[in-house]
Coordinates of N, CA, C and O and ligand atoms in Angstrom, one line a residue:
M1 N 193.4 -21.3 121.4 CA 193.9 -21.7 120.1 C 193.3 -23.0 119.3 O 193.2 -23.1 118.2
Y2 N 193.0 -23.9 120.3 CA 192.4 -25.2 119.8 C 190.9 -25.1 119.7 O 190.3 -26.4 119.5
S3 N 190.2 -24.0 120.0 CA 188.7 -24.0 120.1 C 188.0 -24.7 119.1 O 186.9 -25.2 119.2
K4 N 188.5 -24.5 117.8 CA 188.0 -25.2 116.6 C 187.9 -26.6 116.5 O 187.1 -27.1 116.0
I5 N 188.9 -27.1 117.3 CA 189.0 -28.5 117.1 C 188.6 -29.5 118.4 O 188.5 -30.6 118.3
L6 N 188.7 -28.6 119.5 CA 188.2 -29.3 120.8 C 186.8 -29.5 121.0 O 186.0 -28.7 120.6
P7 N 186.3 -30.7 121.4 CA 184.9 -30.8 121.7 C 184.5 -29.7 122.9 O 185.3 -29.5 123.8
T8 N 183.3 -29.4 122.8 CA 182.7 -28.4 123.8 C 182.8 -29.0 125.1 O 182.7 -30.3 125.2
N9 N 183.3 -28.3 126.0 CA 183.3 -28.8 127.6 C 184.6 -29.4 127.8 O 184.7 -30.0 129.0
S10 N 185.5 -29.5 126.8 CA 186.9 -30.0 127.3 C 187.6 -29.2 128.3 O 187.4 -28.1 128.2
Q11 N 188.1 -29.8 129.3 CA 189.0 -29.1 130.2 C 190.3 -29.6 130.2 O 190.6 -30.7 130.1
V12 N 191.2 -28.7 130.6 CA 192.7 -29.0 130.8 C 192.8 -29.7 132.0 O 192.3 -29.3 133.1
L13 N 193.4 -31.1 132.1 CA 193.6 -31.7 133.4 C 195.0 -31.5 133.7 O 195.3 -31.2 134.9
I14 N 196.0 -31.4 132.8 CA 197.3 -31.3 133.1 C 197.9 -30.2 132.1 O 197.7 -30.5 130.9
N15 N 198.5 -29.0 132.5 CA 199.0 -28.2 131.6 C 200.4 -28.3 131.2 O 201.2 -29.3 131.8
Q16 N 200.8 -27.6 130.1 CA 202.3 -27.7 129.6 C 203.3 -27.8 130.6 O 204.3 -28.4 130.6
K17 N 203.1 -26.7 131.5 CA 204.1 -26.5 132.5 C 204.4 -27.7 133.4 O 205.5 -28.2 133.8
E18 N 203.2 -28.3 133.8 CA 203.3 -29.4 134.7 C 203.8 -30.6 134.0 O 204.5 -31.4 134.6
I19 N 203.5 -30.8 132.6 CA 204.0 -31.9 131.9 C 205.5 -31.9 131.9 O 206.3 -32.8 132.0
N20 N 205.9 -30.6 131.4 CA 207.4 -30.4 131.3 C 208.2 -30.6 132.5 O 209.3 -31.3 132.5
S21 N 207.6 -30.2 133.6 CA 208.6 -30.2 134.9 C 208.5 -31.7 135.4 O 209.5 -32.2 135.9
S22 N 207.3 -32.5 135.0 CA 207.4 -33.9 135.5 C 208.2 -34.7 134.6 O 209.0 -35.5 135.1
I23 N 208.3 -34.2 133.3 CA 209.4 -35.1 132.4 C 210.9 -34.6 132.7 O 211.7 -35.6 132.9
D24 N 211.1 -33.4 133.2 CA 212.4 -33.1 133.6 C 212.9 -34.0 134.8 O 214.1 -34.6 134.9
K25 N 211.9 -34.2 135.8 CA 212.2 -35.0 137.0 C 212.5 -36.5 136.6 O 213.6 -37.0 137.1
L26 N 211.7 -37.0 135.7 CA 211.9 -38.3 135.3 C 213.2 -38.5 134.6 O 213.9 -39.5 134.8
A27 N 213.5 -37.6 133.7 CA 214.8 -37.7 132.8 C 215.9 -37.7 133.9 O 216.9 -38.5 133.7
M28 N 216.0 -36.8 134.9 CA 217.0 -36.9 135.8 C 217.2 -38.3 136.5 O 218.2 -38.7 136.6
Q29 N 216.1 -38.8 136.9 CA 216.2 -40.2 137.6 C 216.8 -41.3 136.6 O 217.5 -42.1 137.0
I30 N 216.3 -41.3 135.4 CA 216.5 -42.4 134.5 C 218.1 -42.0 134.0 O 218.8 -43.0 133.9
N31 N 218.5 -40.7 133.9 CA 219.8 -40.6 133.5 C 220.8 -41.0 134.7 O 221.9 -41.7 134.3
Q32 N 220.3 -41.1 135.8 CA 221.1 -41.6 137.0 C 221.1 -43.1 136.9 O 222.1 -43.7 137.0
D33 N 219.9 -43.7 136.8 CA 220.0 -45.3 136.9 C 220.4 -45.9 135.7 O 220.7 -47.0 135.8
F34 N 220.6 -45.4 134.5 CA 221.0 -46.2 133.3 C 222.3 -45.7 132.9 O 222.9 -46.1 131.9
A35 N 223.0 -44.8 133.8 CA 224.4 -44.2 133.4 C 225.4 -45.6 133.1 O 225.2 -46.4 134.1
G36 N 226.0 -45.4 132.1 CA 227.1 -46.6 131.8 C 226.5 -47.8 131.2 O 227.2 -48.8 130.9
K37 N 225.1 -47.9 131.1 CA 224.5 -49.0 130.4 C 224.1 -48.7 129.0 O 223.8 -47.6 128.6
E38 N 224.3 -49.9 128.2 CA 223.7 -49.8 126.7 C 222.2 -50.0 126.8 O 221.8 -51.0 127.2
V39 N 221.6 -48.9 126.1 CA 220.0 -48.9 126.4 C 219.5 -48.9 125.1 O 219.9 -48.2 124.1
A40 N 218.3 -49.6 125.0 CA 217.3 -49.6 123.9 C 216.0 -48.9 124.3 O 215.5 -49.3 125.1
F41 N 215.9 -47.7 123.8 CA 214.8 -46.8 124.1 C 213.6 -47.3 123.2 O 213.6 -46.8 122.1
L42 N 212.5 -47.9 123.6 CA 211.6 -48.5 122.8 C 210.3 -47.6 122.9 O 209.6 -47.8 124.1
T43 N 209.9 -46.8 122.0 CA 208.4 -46.2 122.2 C 207.3 -47.2 121.8 O 207.5 -47.8 120.8
I44 N 206.3 -47.2 122.5 CA 205.2 -47.8 122.1 C 204.1 -47.0 121.5 O 203.6 -46.0 122.0
M45 N 204.1 -47.2 120.3 CA 203.3 -46.4 119.3 C 201.7 -46.9 119.3 O 201.4 -48.0 119.6
N46 N 200.7 -46.0 119.0 CA 201.0 -44.5 118.6 C 201.1 -43.6 119.6 O 201.8 -42.5 119.7
G47 N 200.3 -44.1 120.8 CA 200.1 -42.9 122.0 C 201.4 -42.5 122.7 O 201.5 -41.5 123.0
G48 N 202.6 -43.3 122.5 CA 203.8 -42.9 123.2 C 204.5 -42.0 122.6 O 205.6 -41.3 123.1
M49 N 204.2 -41.6 121.2 CA 205.2 -40.9 120.4 C 205.5 -39.4 120.8 O 206.7 -39.1 120.7
I50 N 204.7 -38.8 121.5 CA 205.0 -37.4 121.9 C 205.8 -37.3 123.1 O 206.7 -36.6 123.3
F51 N 205.2 -38.1 124.1 CA 206.0 -38.1 125.4 C 207.3 -38.7 125.2 O 208.3 -38.3 125.6
A52 N 207.5 -39.7 124.3 CA 208.8 -40.4 124.1 C 209.9 -39.6 123.4 O 211.0 -39.4 123.8
S53 N 209.3 -38.7 122.5 CA 210.3 -37.7 121.9 C 210.6 -36.6 122.9 O 211.9 -36.3 122.9
S54 N 209.8 -36.1 123.8 CA 210.0 -35.1 124.7 C 211.1 -35.8 125.9 O 212.2 -35.2 126.1
L55 N 210.8 -36.9 126.2 CA 211.7 -37.6 127.2 C 213.1 -37.7 126.8 O 214.1 -37.6 127.3
A56 N 213.1 -38.5 125.3 CA 214.4 -38.9 124.8 C 215.2 -37.8 124.5 O 216.5 -37.8 124.9
T57 N 214.7 -36.6 124.3 CA 215.7 -35.5 124.0 C 216.3 -35.0 125.4 O 217.3 -34.1 125.4
R58 N 216.0 -35.4 126.5 CA 216.6 -35.2 127.8 C 217.4 -36.2 128.3 O 218.0 -36.2 129.4
L59 N 217.6 -37.2 127.6 CA 218.4 -38.4 128.0 C 219.8 -38.5 127.6 O 220.2 -38.5 126.2
N60 N 220.8 -38.4 128.5 CA 222.2 -38.3 128.3 C 222.7 -39.8 128.4 O 223.5 -40.1 129.2
L61 N 222.3 -40.7 127.5 CA 222.6 -42.1 127.6 C 223.2 -42.6 126.3 O 222.8 -42.2 125.3
D62 N 223.9 -43.8 126.6 CA 224.4 -44.6 125.4 C 223.2 -45.4 125.0 O 223.0 -46.6 125.4
M63 N 222.5 -44.8 124.0 CA 221.2 -45.5 123.5 C 220.7 -45.5 122.2 O 221.0 -44.7 121.3
E64 N 220.1 -46.7 121.8 CA 219.5 -46.7 120.5 C 217.9 -46.4 120.6 O 217.6 -46.8 121.8
M65 N 217.4 -46.0 119.6 CA 216.0 -45.8 119.7 C 215.1 -46.6 118.6 O 215.6 -46.7 117.6
D66 N 214.2 -47.2 119.0 CA 213.2 -48.1 118.0 C 211.9 -47.9 118.6 O 211.6 -47.2 119.7
Y67 N 210.9 -48.7 118.1 CA 209.4 -48.5 118.5 C 209.1 -50.0 118.3 O 209.3 -50.8 117.6
L68 N 207.8 -50.1 119.0 CA 206.9 -51.3 118.7 C 205.5 -50.7 118.8 O 205.2 -49.7 119.2
Q69 N 204.6 -51.5 118.2 CA 203.1 -51.1 118.0 C 202.4 -52.3 118.6 O 202.2 -53.2 117.8
L70 N 201.5 -51.8 119.5 CA 200.5 -52.7 120.2 C 199.2 -51.8 120.3 O 199.5 -50.8 120.8
S71 N 198.2 -52.4 120.1 CA 196.9 -51.6 120.3 C 195.8 -52.4 120.7 O 195.7 -53.6 120.4
R72 N 194.9 -51.6 121.6 CA 193.8 -52.6 122.2 C 192.6 -51.6 122.3 O 191.4 -51.9 122.6
Y73 N 192.6 -50.2 122.0 CA 191.4 -49.4 122.1 C 190.8 -48.9 120.9 O 189.8 -48.7 120.7
G74 N 191.7 -48.7 119.8 CA 191.2 -48.2 118.5 C 190.3 -46.9 118.8 O 191.0 -46.1 119.4
K75 N 189.2 -46.7 118.3 CA 188.4 -45.6 118.4 C 187.6 -45.5 119.8 O 186.8 -44.5 120.1
S76 N 187.7 -46.6 120.5 CA 186.8 -46.7 121.8 C 187.5 -46.3 123.0 O 188.7 -46.0 123.1
Q77 N 186.7 -46.0 124.1 CA 187.2 -45.6 125.3 C 187.4 -46.6 126.2 O 187.8 -46.5 127.4
T78 N 187.1 -48.0 125.7 CA 187.2 -49.1 126.6 C 188.2 -50.2 125.8 O 188.1 -50.2 124.5
G79 N 189.1 -50.8 126.5 CA 190.1 -51.6 125.9 C 189.4 -52.9 125.3 O 188.6 -53.6 126.1
G80 N 190.0 -53.5 124.2 CA 189.6 -54.7 123.7 C 190.7 -55.7 123.6 O 191.6 -55.6 124.5
Q81 N 190.7 -56.5 122.6 CA 191.8 -57.5 122.5 C 193.1 -56.7 122.0 O 193.1 -55.8 121.1
L82 N 194.3 -57.2 122.6 CA 195.5 -56.6 122.2 C 195.9 -57.1 121.0 O 196.0 -58.3 120.9
V83 N 196.4 -56.3 120.1 CA 196.7 -56.7 118.7 C 198.3 -56.1 118.6 O 198.4 -55.1 118.7
W84 N 199.3 -57.1 118.2 CA 200.6 -56.5 117.9 C 200.5 -56.1 116.4 O 200.2 -56.9 115.6
K85 N 201.1 -54.9 116.2 CA 201.1 -54.4 114.8 C 202.5 -54.3 114.3 O 202.7 -54.4 113.1
Y86 N 203.4 -54.2 115.2 CA 204.9 -54.1 114.7 C 205.8 -54.5 116.0 O 205.6 -54.1 117.1
Q87 N 206.7 -55.4 115.6 CA 207.8 -55.8 116.5 C 209.1 -55.3 116.0 O 209.4 -55.7 114.8
P88 N 210.0 -54.7 116.8 CA 211.2 -54.2 116.2 C 212.3 -55.3 116.0 O 212.1 -56.3 116.8
E89 N 213.2 -55.2 115.2 CA 214.2 -56.1 115.0 C 215.6 -55.9 115.8 O 216.5 -56.8 115.7
I90 N 215.6 -54.8 116.6 CA 216.8 -54.6 117.4 C 217.1 -55.8 118.3 O 216.4 -56.5 118.7
N91 N 218.5 -56.0 118.3 CA 219.0 -57.1 119.1 C 218.9 -56.8 120.6 O 219.6 -55.9 121.1
M92 N 218.0 -57.5 121.3 CA 217.6 -57.1 122.7 C 218.8 -57.7 123.6 O 219.0 -57.1 124.6
E93 N 219.4 -58.7 123.2 CA 220.4 -59.4 124.0 C 221.5 -58.3 124.5 O 222.1 -58.5 125.7
N94 N 221.8 -57.3 123.7 CA 223.1 -56.5 124.1 C 222.3 -55.1 124.9 O 223.2 -54.4 125.3
H95 N 221.1 -55.2 125.1 CA 220.6 -53.9 125.8 C 219.7 -54.0 127.0 O 219.1 -54.9 127.2
H96 N 219.7 -53.0 127.7 CA 218.8 -52.8 128.7 C 217.6 -51.9 128.1 O 217.9 -50.9 127.6
V97 N 216.6 -52.5 128.1 CA 215.4 -51.9 127.3 C 214.6 -50.9 128.4 O 214.4 -51.2 129.6
I98 N 214.3 -49.7 127.7 CA 213.5 -48.9 128.5 C 212.2 -48.7 127.5 O 212.2 -48.2 126.5
L99 N 211.0 -49.2 128.0 CA 209.8 -49.1 127.2 C 209.1 -47.9 127.7 O 208.9 -47.5 128.7
C100 N 208.7 -47.1 126.6 CA 208.1 -45.8 127.0 C 206.7 -45.5 126.4 O 206.5 -45.7 125.2
D101 N 205.7 -45.3 127.2 CA 204.4 -45.3 126.7 C 203.6 -44.0 127.4 O 204.1 -43.5 128.4
D102 N 202.5 -43.6 126.7 CA 201.8 -42.4 127.4 C 201.2 -42.8 128.5 O 201.4 -41.8 129.5
I103 N 200.5 -43.8 128.7 CA 199.7 -44.2 129.8 C 199.6 -45.6 130.1 O 199.7 -46.5 129.4
Y104 N 199.6 -45.8 131.4 CA 199.2 -47.2 132.1 C 197.9 -47.1 132.5 O 197.6 -46.2 133.5
D105 N 196.8 -47.9 131.8 CA 195.4 -47.8 132.3 C 195.1 -49.1 133.0 O 195.2 -49.3 134.2
E106 N 194.8 -50.1 132.2 CA 194.5 -51.4 132.8 C 195.7 -52.1 132.9 O 195.7 -53.4 133.4
G107 N 196.8 -51.9 132.0 CA 198.0 -52.5 132.2 C 198.4 -53.7 131.3 O 199.4 -54.2 131.2
H108 N 197.3 -54.0 130.4 CA 197.5 -55.3 129.5 C 198.8 -54.7 128.4 O 199.6 -55.5 128.1
T109 N 198.8 -53.5 127.9 CA 199.7 -53.2 126.9 C 201.2 -53.4 127.4 O 202.0 -54.1 126.9
L110 N 201.6 -52.8 128.5 CA 202.8 -52.8 129.2 C 203.2 -54.1 129.5 O 204.3 -54.4 129.4
A111 N 202.4 -54.9 130.3 CA 202.6 -56.1 130.7 C 203.0 -57.0 129.5 O 204.0 -57.7 129.5
A112 N 202.3 -57.0 128.3 CA 202.6 -57.8 127.2 C 203.8 -57.3 126.6 O 204.8 -58.2 126.2
A113 N 204.2 -56.0 126.3 CA 205.5 -55.4 125.9 C 206.6 -56.0 126.8 O 207.8 -56.4 126.3
H114 N 206.6 -55.9 128.1 CA 207.6 -56.2 129.0 C 207.8 -57.6 128.9 O 209.1 -58.0 128.9
A115 N 206.8 -58.5 128.9 CA 207.0 -59.9 128.7 C 207.8 -60.2 127.5 O 208.7 -61.2 127.3
W116 N 207.4 -59.6 126.4 CA 207.9 -59.7 125.0 C 209.5 -59.5 125.0 O 210.4 -60.2 124.5
C117 N 209.9 -58.4 125.7 CA 211.1 -58.0 125.8 C 212.2 -59.0 126.5 O 213.2 -59.4 126.1
L118 N 211.6 -59.4 127.5 CA 212.3 -60.5 128.4 C 212.4 -61.8 127.5 O 213.6 -62.4 127.5
K119 N 211.3 -62.3 126.8 CA 211.4 -63.4 126.0 C 212.5 -63.2 124.9 O 213.2 -64.1 124.4
K120 N 212.6 -62.1 124.4 CA 213.6 -61.8 123.3 C 215.0 -61.7 123.9 O 216.0 -61.3 123.1
G121 N 215.2 -61.7 125.2 CA 216.5 -61.9 125.8 C 217.0 -60.5 126.2 O 218.3 -60.5 126.4
A122 N 216.2 -59.6 126.4 CA 216.9 -58.3 126.9 C 217.6 -58.3 128.2 O 217.2 -59.3 129.1
K123 N 218.7 -57.7 128.4 CA 219.3 -57.8 129.7 C 218.6 -57.4 130.8 O 218.6 -57.9 131.9
S124 N 217.8 -56.5 130.5 CA 216.7 -55.9 131.7 C 215.5 -55.2 130.8 O 215.9 -54.8 129.8
A125 N 214.3 -55.2 131.4 CA 213.4 -54.4 130.7 C 212.6 -53.5 131.7 O 212.1 -54.1 132.7
S126 N 212.7 -52.3 131.6 CA 212.0 -51.5 132.4 C 211.0 -50.6 131.6 O 211.2 -50.6 130.5
S127 N 210.1 -49.8 132.4 CA 209.0 -49.1 131.7 C 209.0 -47.7 132.2 O 209.1 -47.6 133.5
V128 N 208.6 -46.8 131.4 CA 208.2 -45.5 131.8 C 207.0 -44.9 131.1 O 206.8 -45.2 130.1
V129 N 206.2 -44.3 132.0 CA 204.8 -43.8 131.4 C 204.7 -42.3 132.0 O 205.0 -42.0 133.0
L130 N 204.0 -41.6 131.1 CA 203.7 -40.3 131.5 C 202.6 -40.1 132.6 O 202.6 -39.5 133.6
I131 N 201.5 -41.1 132.4 CA 200.3 -41.2 133.1 C 200.0 -42.4 133.7 O 200.1 -43.4 133.0
H132 N 199.8 -42.5 135.0 CA 199.2 -43.8 135.5 C 197.9 -43.3 136.1 O 197.6 -42.7 136.9
K133 N 196.9 -44.2 135.4 CA 195.4 -44.0 135.7 C 195.0 -44.8 136.9 O 195.2 -46.0 136.9
E134 N 194.4 -44.2 138.1 CA 194.2 -45.0 139.3 C 192.7 -45.4 139.3 O 191.9 -44.6 139.3
H135 N 192.5 -46.7 139.4 CA 191.2 -47.3 139.5 C 191.3 -48.7 139.9 O 192.6 -49.2 140.1
D136 N 190.2 -49.4 140.0 CA 190.5 -50.8 140.4 C 190.2 -51.9 139.4 O 190.1 -53.1 139.6
R137 N 190.4 -51.4 138.1 CA 190.3 -52.4 137.0 C 191.7 -52.8 136.4 O 191.8 -53.5 135.5
T138 N 192.8 -52.7 137.2 CA 194.0 -53.2 136.7 C 194.1 -54.7 136.4 O 193.7 -55.4 137.4
Y139 N 194.7 -55.0 135.2 CA 194.6 -56.4 134.9 C 195.8 -56.9 135.3 O 195.8 -58.3 135.8
A140 N 196.9 -56.6 135.3 CA 198.2 -57.2 135.5 C 198.9 -56.9 137.0 O 198.7 -55.7 137.3
D141 N 199.8 -57.7 137.4 CA 200.5 -57.5 138.5 C 201.6 -56.5 138.1 O 202.2 -55.8 138.9
Y142 N 201.9 -56.4 136.7 CA 203.0 -55.7 136.3 C 202.8 -54.1 136.5 O 201.6 -53.8 136.1
K143 N 203.7 -53.4 137.1 CA 203.5 -52.0 137.1 C 204.7 -51.4 136.6 O 205.8 -51.9 136.7
P144 N 204.6 -50.1 135.8 CA 205.7 -49.4 135.3 C 206.6 -49.0 136.4 O 206.4 -48.8 137.5
D145 N 208.0 -49.0 136.1 CA 209.0 -48.5 137.0 C 209.1 -47.1 137.2 O 209.3 -46.6 138.3
Y146 N 208.8 -46.3 136.2 CA 208.8 -44.8 136.3 C 207.5 -44.2 135.9 O 206.8 -44.5 134.7
V147 N 207.0 -43.5 136.7 CA 205.5 -42.8 136.5 C 205.8 -41.1 136.6 O 206.2 -40.8 137.7
A148 N 205.3 -40.5 135.6 CA 205.4 -39.0 135.9 C 204.4 -38.5 136.6 O 204.5 -37.7 137.6
M149 N 203.1 -39.0 136.4 CA 201.8 -38.3 137.0 C 200.7 -39.4 137.3 O 200.8 -40.1 136.3
N150 N 200.1 -39.3 138.4 CA 199.1 -40.1 138.6 C 197.8 -39.4 138.4 O 197.7 -38.2 138.8
I151 N 196.7 -39.9 137.9 CA 195.4 -39.2 137.8 C 194.4 -40.0 138.2 O 194.4 -41.3 138.1
P152 N 193.1 -39.4 138.4 CA 191.9 -40.1 138.7 C 191.3 -40.9 137.3 O 192.0 -40.6 136.3
D153 N 190.2 -41.5 137.5 CA 189.7 -42.4 136.5 C 189.0 -41.5 135.4 O 187.7 -41.7 135.3
H154 N 189.7 -40.7 134.6 CA 189.1 -39.9 133.4 C 189.6 -40.5 132.2 O 190.8 -40.8 132.1
Y155 N 188.9 -40.5 131.0 CA 189.3 -40.8 129.8 C 190.0 -39.3 129.3 O 189.4 -38.3 129.4
I156 N 191.3 -39.5 128.9 CA 191.9 -38.4 128.7 C 192.6 -38.2 127.2 O 192.7 -39.4 126.7
F157 N 192.9 -36.9 126.7 CA 193.3 -37.0 125.4 C 194.3 -35.7 125.4 O 194.3 -35.0 126.1
G158 N 195.1 -35.9 124.3 CA 196.2 -34.8 124.0 C 197.6 -35.4 124.5 O 197.6 -36.4 125.1
Y159 N 198.6 -34.7 124.1 CA 199.9 -35.1 124.2 C 200.1 -36.5 124.0 O 200.7 -37.5 124.8
G160 N 199.8 -36.9 122.8 CA 199.8 -38.3 122.2 C 198.7 -39.1 122.4 O 198.3 -40.1 121.6
M161 N 197.8 -38.9 123.3 CA 196.6 -39.7 123.7 C 195.4 -39.2 122.7 O 195.2 -38.0 122.5
D162 N 194.7 -40.2 122.2 CA 193.8 -39.9 121.4 C 192.5 -39.9 121.8 O 192.0 -40.5 122.9
L163 N 191.5 -39.1 121.3 CA 190.1 -39.2 121.4 C 189.4 -39.6 120.0 O 189.4 -38.8 119.1
E164 N 189.0 -40.8 119.9 CA 188.6 -41.4 118.7 C 189.7 -41.2 117.4 O 189.4 -40.7 116.4
E165 N 190.9 -41.5 117.9 CA 192.1 -41.5 117.0 C 192.4 -40.0 116.7 O 193.5 -39.9 115.9
K166 N 191.9 -38.9 117.2 CA 192.2 -37.6 117.0 C 192.8 -36.8 118.1 O 192.7 -37.4 119.2
L167 N 193.2 -35.7 118.0 CA 193.7 -34.7 119.0 C 194.9 -35.1 119.8 O 195.1 -34.7 120.8
R168 N 195.6 -36.2 119.2 CA 196.9 -36.6 119.9 C 197.9 -35.2 119.9 O 198.8 -35.3 120.9
Q169 N 197.8 -34.3 119.0 CA 198.7 -33.4 118.9 C 198.5 -32.2 119.8 O 199.5 -31.4 120.0
L170 N 197.7 -32.3 120.6 CA 197.4 -31.1 121.7 C 198.6 -31.2 122.6 O 198.9 -32.2 123.2
P171 N 199.0 -30.0 123.0 CA 200.3 -29.9 123.9 C 199.9 -30.0 125.4 O 200.8 -30.0 126.3
E172 N 198.6 -30.1 125.6 CA 198.2 -30.4 127.1 C 197.4 -31.4 127.2 O 196.9 -32.2 126.1
I173 N 197.1 -32.0 128.4 CA 196.3 -33.1 128.5 C 194.8 -32.7 128.9 O 194.7 -32.0 130.0
Y174 N 193.8 -33.1 128.2 CA 192.4 -32.8 128.5 C 191.5 -33.9 128.9 O 191.9 -35.1 128.6
Y175 N 190.4 -33.6 129.5 CA 189.3 -34.6 129.6 C 187.9 -34.0 129.6 O 187.8 -32.7 129.3
L176 N 186.8 -34.9 129.3 CA 185.7 -34.3 129.3 C 184.8 -34.7 130.6 O 184.6 -35.7 130.9
P177 N 184.6 -33.6 131.5 CA 183.9 -33.9 132.7 C 182.5 -34.4 132.5 O 181.8 -34.1 131.5
K178 N 182.3 -35.4 133.4 CA 180.8 -36.1 133.1 C 179.9 -35.1 133.5 O 180.0 -34.3 134.6
A179 N 178.7 -35.1 132.8 CA 177.7 -34.2 133.1 C 177.0 -34.5 134.4 O 176.8 -35.8 134.7
K180 N 176.6 -33.6 135.2 CA 176.0 -33.8 136.5 C 174.5 -34.1 136.4 O 173.9 -33.4 135.6
Ligands
LIG201 O1 197.1 -50.1 130.1 P1 196.2 -50.4 128.8 O2 194.8 -50.6 129.4 O3 196.7 -51.6 128.2 O4 196.1 -49.0 127.9 C1 197.2 -48.2 127.6 C2 197.4 -48.3 126.1 O5 196.4 -47.9 125.5 C3 196.6 -47.0 124.5 O6 196.9 -47.6 123.3 P2 195.8 -48.0 122.2 O7 195.8 -49.4 122.3 O8 194.6 -47.2 122.3 O9 196.6 -47.7 120.8 P3 197.3 -46.2 120.5 O10 198.5 -46.1 121.2 O11 197.6 -46.4 118.9 O12 196.4 -45.1 120.8 C4 197.8 -46.2 125.1 O13 198.6 -45.7 124.2 C5 198.6 -47.4 125.8 O14 199.4 -48.0 124.9
LIG202 O1 192.4 -42.5 128.9 C1 193.1 -42.7 127.9 N1 193.1 -41.9 126.8 C2 193.7 -42.2 125.6 N2 194.1 -43.4 125.5 C3 193.9 -44.4 126.3 N3 194.4 -45.7 126.5 C4 194.0 -46.1 127.6 N4 193.5 -45.3 128.3 C5 193.4 -44.1 127.7

């Protein structure tokens, strides 16, 4: 169906069924861990938007939703300087924050968002990602609390993640295998 917009050689790394069942499992765990707590569920835009929507519809919690926007990749496949584009005005002091993002790669983005939530007085700050990319370039000691799936070191796109700012809308996760 997407052959007209996919780059040649694109391969599915994680299909829809695997994505959905991993989100089901995560939601079950988060519903247990945050039961009875007042939650602020903060999506990290843009990449987090599809995963966060999917996860949030499975959460049976007393929660508000808002978002923040931090960016460091733009159209590139390697990260640059972290830029804050939007900070939410939600009162953190009343809330246990759950930060939701598509991917933990080198860790800069989530480390900064987590530190910001604590500085704003959140009762607690936890984080959830769909993908944890495994390599030895990790910047921060900070690790996400909930991870749906671990992957090897590929640049991936789809399900919120971009390839040169496009293809976020794909319902599966793709990569471009390196030429041999
Ligand atoms: O762990 P890190 O190395 O910090 O990378 C992860 C972050 O990079 C991407 O965002 P990006 O800066 O590309 O902005 P976007 O969400 O608008 O795509 C992704 O959505 C994560 O937020
Ligand atoms: O592999 C990736 N894909 C898309 N966006 C990203 N941001 C960090 N790593 C990635």
